[in-house]
Coordinates of N, CA and C in Angstrom, one line a residue:
M1 N 39.5 17.7 -212.6 CA 38.6 16.9 -213.5 C 37.2 17.6 -213.6
S2 N 36.7 17.7 -214.8 CA 35.4 18.3 -215.0 C 34.4 17.2 -215.4
I3 N 33.2 17.4 -214.9 CA 32.1 16.4 -215.2 C 31.2 17.0 -216.2
D4 N 30.9 16.3 -217.3 CA 30.0 16.7 -218.3 C 28.6 16.7 -217.7
K5 N 27.8 17.7 -217.9 CA 26.5 17.9 -217.4 C 25.6 16.7 -217.8
K6 N 25.8 16.1 -219.0 CA 24.9 15.0 -219.4 C 25.1 13.8 -218.6
D7 N 26.2 13.7 -217.8 CA 26.5 12.5 -217.0 C 25.9 12.7 -215.6
I8 N 25.3 13.8 -215.2 CA 24.8 14.0 -213.9 C 23.3 13.7 -213.9
I9 N 22.9 12.8 -212.9 CA 21.5 12.5 -212.8 C 20.8 13.8 -212.3
S10 N 20.0 14.4 -213.3 CA 19.4 15.7 -212.9 C 17.9 15.7 -213.4
S11 N 17.4 14.5 -213.7 CA 16.0 14.4 -214.1 C 15.1 15.0 -213.0
D12 N 14.0 15.5 -213.5 CA 13.0 16.1 -212.5 C 12.5 15.0 -211.6
I13 N 12.1 15.4 -210.4 CA 11.5 14.5 -209.4 C 10.2 14.0 -210.0
L14 N 9.9 12.8 -209.8 CA 8.7 12.2 -210.3 C 7.5 12.9 -209.7
T15 N 6.5 13.1 -210.5 CA 5.2 13.7 -210.0 C 4.2 12.6 -209.7
S16 N 3.2 12.9 -209.0 CA 2.1 12.0 -208.7 C 1.5 11.4 -210.0
E17 N 1.3 12.2 -211.0 CA 0.7 11.8 -212.2 C 1.6 10.8 -213.0
Q18 N 2.9 11.2 -213.0 CA 3.9 10.3 -213.6 C 4.0 8.9 -212.9
Q19 N 4.0 9.0 -211.6 CA 4.1 7.8 -210.8 C 2.9 6.9 -211.1
A20 N 1.7 7.5 -211.1 CA 0.5 6.7 -211.3 C 0.5 6.0 -212.6
K21 N 1.1 6.5 -213.6 CA 1.2 5.8 -215.0 C 2.2 4.7 -215.0
L22 N 3.1 4.6 -214.1 CA 4.1 3.6 -214.1 C 3.5 2.2 -213.8
T23 N 4.0 1.2 -214.5 CA 3.6 -0.2 -214.1 C 4.8 -0.8 -213.4
P24 N 4.5 -1.9 -212.6 CA 5.6 -2.6 -211.9 C 6.7 -3.1 -212.9
I25 N 6.3 -3.5 -214.0 CA 7.2 -4.1 -215.0 C 8.2 -2.9 -215.5
E26 N 7.6 -1.7 -215.7 CA 8.5 -0.6 -216.1 C 9.4 -0.2 -215.0
V27 N 9.0 -0.2 -213.8 CA 9.9 0.1 -212.7 C 11.0 -1.0 -212.5
L28 N 10.6 -2.2 -212.6 CA 11.6 -3.3 -212.5 C 12.6 -3.2 -213.6
E29 N 12.2 -2.9 -214.8 CA 13.1 -2.7 -216.0 C 14.1 -1.5 -215.7
R30 N 13.5 -0.5 -215.1 CA 14.4 0.7 -214.8 C 15.4 0.3 -213.7
L31 N 15.0 -0.5 -212.7 CA 15.9 -0.9 -211.7 C 17.0 -1.8 -212.3
K32 N 16.6 -2.7 -213.2 CA 17.6 -3.6 -213.9 C 18.6 -2.8 -214.7
S33 N 18.1 -1.8 -215.4 CA 18.9 -1.0 -216.3 C 19.9 -0.2 -215.4
G34 N 19.4 0.4 -214.3 CA 20.3 1.1 -213.4 C 21.4 0.2 -212.8
N35 N 21.0 -1.0 -212.4 CA 21.9 -2.0 -211.9 C 23.0 -2.4 -212.9
K36 N 22.6 -2.5 -214.2 CA 23.5 -2.8 -215.2 C 24.6 -1.7 -215.3
A37 N 24.1 -0.4 -215.2 CA 25.1 0.7 -215.3 C 26.0 0.6 -214.1
F38 N 25.5 0.2 -212.9 CA 26.4 0.1 -211.8 C 27.4 -1.0 -212.0
V39 N 26.9 -2.2 -212.4 CA 27.8 -3.3 -212.6 C 28.9 -3.0 -213.7
E40 N 28.5 -2.2 -214.7 CA 29.5 -1.9 -215.7 C 30.4 -0.7 -215.3
D41 N 30.3 -0.4 -214.0 CA 31.2 0.6 -213.4 C 31.0 2.1 -213.9
N42 N 29.7 2.4 -214.3 CA 29.4 3.7 -214.7 C 29.1 4.5 -213.4
L43 N 29.8 5.6 -213.2 CA 29.7 6.4 -212.0 C 28.3 7.0 -211.9
T44 N 27.7 7.0 -210.7 CA 26.5 7.6 -210.4 C 26.8 9.0 -209.9
I45 N 26.4 10.0 -210.7 CA 26.7 11.4 -210.3 C 25.4 12.1 -210.2
R46 N 25.2 12.8 -209.1 CA 23.9 13.5 -208.8 C 24.2 14.9 -208.4
N47 N 23.2 15.8 -208.7 CA 23.2 17.1 -208.1 C 22.3 17.0 -206.9
T48 N 22.9 16.5 -205.8 CA 22.1 16.2 -204.6 C 21.4 17.3 -204.0
T49 N 22.0 18.5 -203.9 CA 21.4 19.7 -203.3 C 20.2 20.1 -204.1
E50 N 20.3 20.1 -205.4 CA 19.2 20.5 -206.3 C 18.0 19.5 -206.1
R51 N 18.3 18.2 -206.1 CA 17.3 17.1 -206.0 C 16.6 17.2 -204.7
V52 N 17.3 17.4 -203.6 CA 16.7 17.5 -202.3 C 15.7 18.7 -202.3
R53 N 16.1 19.8 -202.8 CA 15.2 20.9 -202.9 C 13.9 20.6 -203.7
K54 N 14.1 20.0 -204.8 CA 13.0 19.6 -205.7 C 12.0 18.6 -205.0
A55 N 12.6 17.7 -204.2 CA 11.8 16.6 -203.6 C 11.2 17.1 -202.2
S56 N 11.6 18.3 -201.8 CA 11.2 18.7 -200.4 C 9.6 18.9 -200.3
L57 N 9.0 19.2 -201.4 CA 7.6 19.4 -201.4 C 6.7 18.2 -201.6
G58 N 7.3 17.1 -201.9 CA 6.6 15.8 -202.1 C 7.5 14.8 -202.8
Q59 N 7.2 13.5 -202.5 CA 8.0 12.5 -203.1 C 7.0 11.4 -203.6
Y60 N 7.3 10.9 -204.8 CA 6.5 9.8 -205.4 C 7.5 8.7 -205.9
P61 N 7.9 7.9 -205.0 CA 9.0 6.9 -205.4 C 8.4 5.9 -206.3
K62 N 9.3 5.3 -207.1 CA 9.0 4.2 -208.1 C 9.0 2.9 -207.3
A63 N 9.9 2.7 -206.4 CA 10.0 1.5 -205.7 C 10.5 1.7 -204.3
V64 N 10.3 0.6 -203.5 CA 10.9 0.6 -202.1 C 11.8 -0.6 -202.1
I65 N 13.0 -0.4 -201.6 CA 14.0 -1.4 -201.5 C 14.3 -1.8 -200.1
L66 N 14.2 -3.1 -199.7 CA 14.6 -3.6 -198.4 C 16.0 -4.1 -198.5
S67 N 16.9 -3.4 -197.9 CA 18.3 -3.7 -198.0 C 18.9 -3.9 -196.6
C68 N 20.1 -4.5 -196.7 CA 20.9 -4.7 -195.5 C 21.5 -3.4 -195.0
L69 N 21.8 -3.3 -193.8 CA 22.4 -2.1 -193.2 C 23.8 -1.9 -193.7
D70 N 24.4 -2.9 -194.3 CA 25.8 -2.9 -194.8 C 26.2 -1.7 -195.6
S71 N 27.2 -0.9 -195.2 CA 27.6 0.3 -195.9 C 28.2 0.0 -197.3
R72 N 28.6 -1.2 -197.6 CA 29.1 -1.6 -198.9 C 28.1 -1.7 -200.0
V73 N 26.8 -1.6 -199.6 CA 25.7 -1.7 -200.6 C 24.9 -0.4 -200.6
P74 N 25.5 0.6 -201.3 CA 24.8 1.9 -201.5 C 23.6 1.8 -202.4
V75 N 22.5 1.7 -201.9 CA 21.3 1.3 -202.7 C 21.1 2.2 -203.9
E76 N 21.1 3.5 -203.7 CA 20.8 4.4 -204.8 C 21.9 4.2 -205.9
D77 N 23.1 4.0 -205.5 CA 24.2 3.7 -206.5 C 24.0 2.4 -207.2
V78 N 23.6 1.4 -206.4 CA 23.4 0.0 -207.0 C 22.4 0.1 -208.1
F79 N 21.4 1.0 -208.0 CA 20.4 1.1 -209.1 C 20.5 2.4 -209.9
H80 N 21.7 3.0 -209.7 CA 22.0 4.2 -210.5 C 20.8 5.2 -210.5
S81 N 20.4 5.5 -209.3 CA 19.2 6.3 -209.1 C 19.4 7.6 -208.3
G82 N 18.5 8.5 -208.4 CA 18.7 9.8 -207.7 C 17.7 9.9 -206.6
I83 N 17.9 10.9 -205.8 CA 17.1 11.2 -204.6 C 15.6 11.4 -205.1
G84 N 14.7 10.8 -204.4 CA 13.3 11.0 -204.7 C 12.7 9.8 -205.5
N85 N 13.6 8.9 -206.0 CA 13.1 7.8 -206.8 C 12.8 6.5 -206.0
L86 N 13.5 6.4 -204.9 CA 13.4 5.1 -204.2 C 13.2 5.4 -202.7
F87 N 12.4 4.6 -202.1 CA 12.4 4.5 -200.6 C 13.3 3.4 -200.3
V88 N 14.1 3.5 -199.2 CA 15.0 2.5 -198.8 C 14.9 2.2 -197.3
A89 N 14.6 0.9 -197.0 CA 14.5 0.4 -195.7 C 15.7 -0.4 -195.4
R90 N 16.6 0.0 -194.4 CA 17.8 -0.7 -194.2 C 17.8 -1.3 -192.8
V91 N 18.1 -2.5 -192.7 CA 18.3 -3.2 -191.4 C 19.2 -4.4 -191.6
A92 N 20.0 -4.7 -190.5 CA 20.9 -5.8 -190.6 C 20.3 -7.1 -191.0
G93 N 20.8 -7.7 -192.0 CA 20.3 -8.9 -192.6 C 19.0 -8.8 -193.4
N94 N 18.7 -7.6 -193.7 CA 17.4 -7.2 -194.5 C 16.2 -8.1 -194.1
I95 N 16.0 -8.1 -192.8 CA 14.9 -8.9 -192.2 C 13.6 -8.0 -192.2
V96 N 12.5 -8.7 -192.0 CA 11.2 -7.9 -191.9 C 10.7 -8.1 -190.5
N97 N 10.5 -7.0 -189.8 CA 9.8 -7.0 -188.5 C 8.6 -6.1 -188.7
D98 N 7.9 -5.8 -187.6 CA 6.7 -5.0 -187.7 C 7.0 -3.6 -188.2
D99 N 8.2 -3.0 -187.7 CA 8.6 -1.7 -188.1 C 8.9 -1.6 -189.6
I100 N 9.6 -2.6 -190.1 CA 10.0 -2.6 -191.5 C 8.7 -2.9 -192.4
L101 N 7.9 -3.8 -192.0 CA 6.7 -4.1 -192.7 C 5.8 -2.9 -192.8
G102 N 5.7 -2.1 -191.7 CA 4.9 -0.9 -191.7 C 5.5 0.1 -192.7
S103 N 6.8 0.2 -192.7 CA 7.5 1.1 -193.7 C 7.2 0.7 -195.1
L104 N 7.2 -0.6 -195.4 CA 7.0 -1.1 -196.7 C 5.5 -0.8 -197.1
E105 N 4.6 -1.0 -196.2 CA 3.2 -0.7 -196.4 C 3.0 0.7 -196.7
Y106 N 3.6 1.6 -195.9 CA 3.5 3.0 -196.2 C 4.0 3.4 -197.5
A107 N 5.2 2.9 -197.9 CA 5.8 3.2 -199.2 C 4.8 2.8 -200.3
C108 N 4.1 1.7 -200.2 CA 3.2 1.3 -201.3 C 1.9 1.9 -201.2
K109 N 1.2 1.8 -200.1 CA -0.2 2.2 -200.0 C -0.4 3.7 -199.8
V110 N 0.6 4.4 -199.2 CA 0.5 5.8 -199.0 C 1.3 6.6 -200.1
S111 N 2.5 6.2 -200.3 CA 3.4 6.9 -201.2 C 3.4 6.4 -202.7
G112 N 2.7 5.3 -202.9 CA 2.5 4.8 -204.3 C 3.6 4.0 -204.9
A113 N 4.6 3.6 -204.2 CA 5.7 2.8 -204.8 C 5.1 1.6 -205.5
K114 N 5.6 1.2 -206.7 CA 5.0 0.2 -207.5 C 5.7 -1.2 -207.3
V115 N 6.9 -1.2 -206.7 CA 7.7 -2.5 -206.6 C 8.3 -2.5 -205.2
V116 N 8.3 -3.7 -204.6 CA 9.1 -4.0 -203.4 C 10.2 -4.9 -203.8
L117 N 11.4 -4.5 -203.6 CA 12.5 -5.3 -203.9 C 13.4 -5.6 -202.7
V118 N 13.7 -6.9 -202.5 CA 14.6 -7.2 -201.4 C 16.0 -7.4 -202.0
L119 N 16.9 -6.6 -201.4 CA 18.3 -6.6 -202.0 C 19.3 -7.3 -201.0
G120 N 19.7 -8.5 -201.3 CA 20.7 -9.1 -200.5 C 22.1 -8.9 -201.0
H121 N 23.1 -9.4 -200.3 CA 24.5 -9.2 -200.7 C 25.3 -10.3 -200.1
E122 N 26.5 -10.4 -200.7 CA 27.5 -11.5 -200.2 C 28.1 -11.0 -198.9
Y123 N 28.6 -12.0 -198.2 CA 29.4 -11.7 -197.0 C 28.7 -10.9 -195.9
C124 N 27.4 -11.2 -195.7 CA 26.6 -10.4 -194.8 C 27.0 -10.8 -193.4
G125 N 27.4 -9.8 -192.6 CA 27.8 -10.0 -191.2 C 26.7 -10.4 -190.4
A126 N 25.5 -9.9 -190.6 CA 24.3 -10.2 -189.8 C 23.9 -11.7 -190.0
I127 N 24.0 -12.1 -191.2 CA 23.6 -13.5 -191.5 C 24.7 -14.4 -190.9
N128 N 26.0 -14.1 -191.0 CA 27.0 -14.8 -190.4 C 26.9 -14.9 -188.9
S129 N 26.5 -13.8 -188.3 CA 26.3 -13.7 -186.9 C 25.2 -14.7 -186.5
A130 N 24.1 -14.8 -187.2 CA 23.0 -15.7 -186.9 C 23.4 -17.1 -187.1
I131 N 24.2 -17.4 -188.1 CA 24.7 -18.8 -188.3 C 25.6 -19.2 -187.2
S132 N 26.4 -18.2 -186.8 CA 27.4 -18.5 -185.7 C 26.8 -18.4 -184.3
D133 N 25.5 -18.1 -184.2 CA 24.8 -18.0 -183.0 C 25.4 -17.0 -182.0
V134 N 25.8 -15.8 -182.6 CA 26.4 -14.7 -181.8 C 25.4 -14.2 -180.8
K135 N 25.9 -14.0 -179.6 CA 25.1 -13.5 -178.5 C 25.7 -12.2 -178.1
L136 N 25.0 -11.1 -178.5 CA 25.6 -9.7 -178.3 C 24.4 -8.7 -178.2
G137 N 24.1 -8.3 -177.1 CA 23.1 -7.2 -176.9 C 21.8 -7.5 -177.7
N138 N 21.4 -6.5 -178.5 CA 20.2 -6.6 -179.3 C 20.3 -7.4 -180.6
I139 N 21.5 -7.6 -181.1 CA 21.6 -8.5 -182.3 C 21.1 -9.9 -182.0
T140 N 21.2 -10.3 -180.7 CA 20.8 -11.6 -180.3 C 19.3 -11.8 -180.7
T141 N 18.5 -10.8 -180.5 CA 17.0 -10.9 -180.7 C 16.6 -10.6 -182.2
L142 N 17.6 -10.1 -183.0 CA 17.3 -9.8 -184.4 C 17.0 -11.2 -185.1
R143 N 15.8 -11.3 -185.6 CA 15.4 -12.6 -186.2 C 15.7 -12.6 -187.7
L144 N 16.7 -13.4 -188.0 CA 17.1 -13.5 -189.4 C 16.5 -14.8 -190.0

């Protein structure tokens, strides 16, 4: 199977100047558009090695996503996005504690992300554990 180059996410990594011009509404519209592509089953294809190299000198994300730890929710794919575009904080039940809050603050205040989006999902094991009052090591103290 061959992949047409036009189908590969290969856009340049966002610069500081480009990021500064973005509005939260523009970023939210881009996230919605990317999610629509995901929902319509359009494959997210990236040249990951190339994008990692381009992003190695700096990153200027459009948004920060607070997501669950769940492996069934691949955030960059859910928003049809490439490396360097999103900061992603992942924790069971997508809760906010001091560490996560500090990461969200960093993403916005230091790295310039324009949007904070909380991404939930169906059948969350962490939420079900909290509802069922599961007592198991550190999950017991995870505040959902």
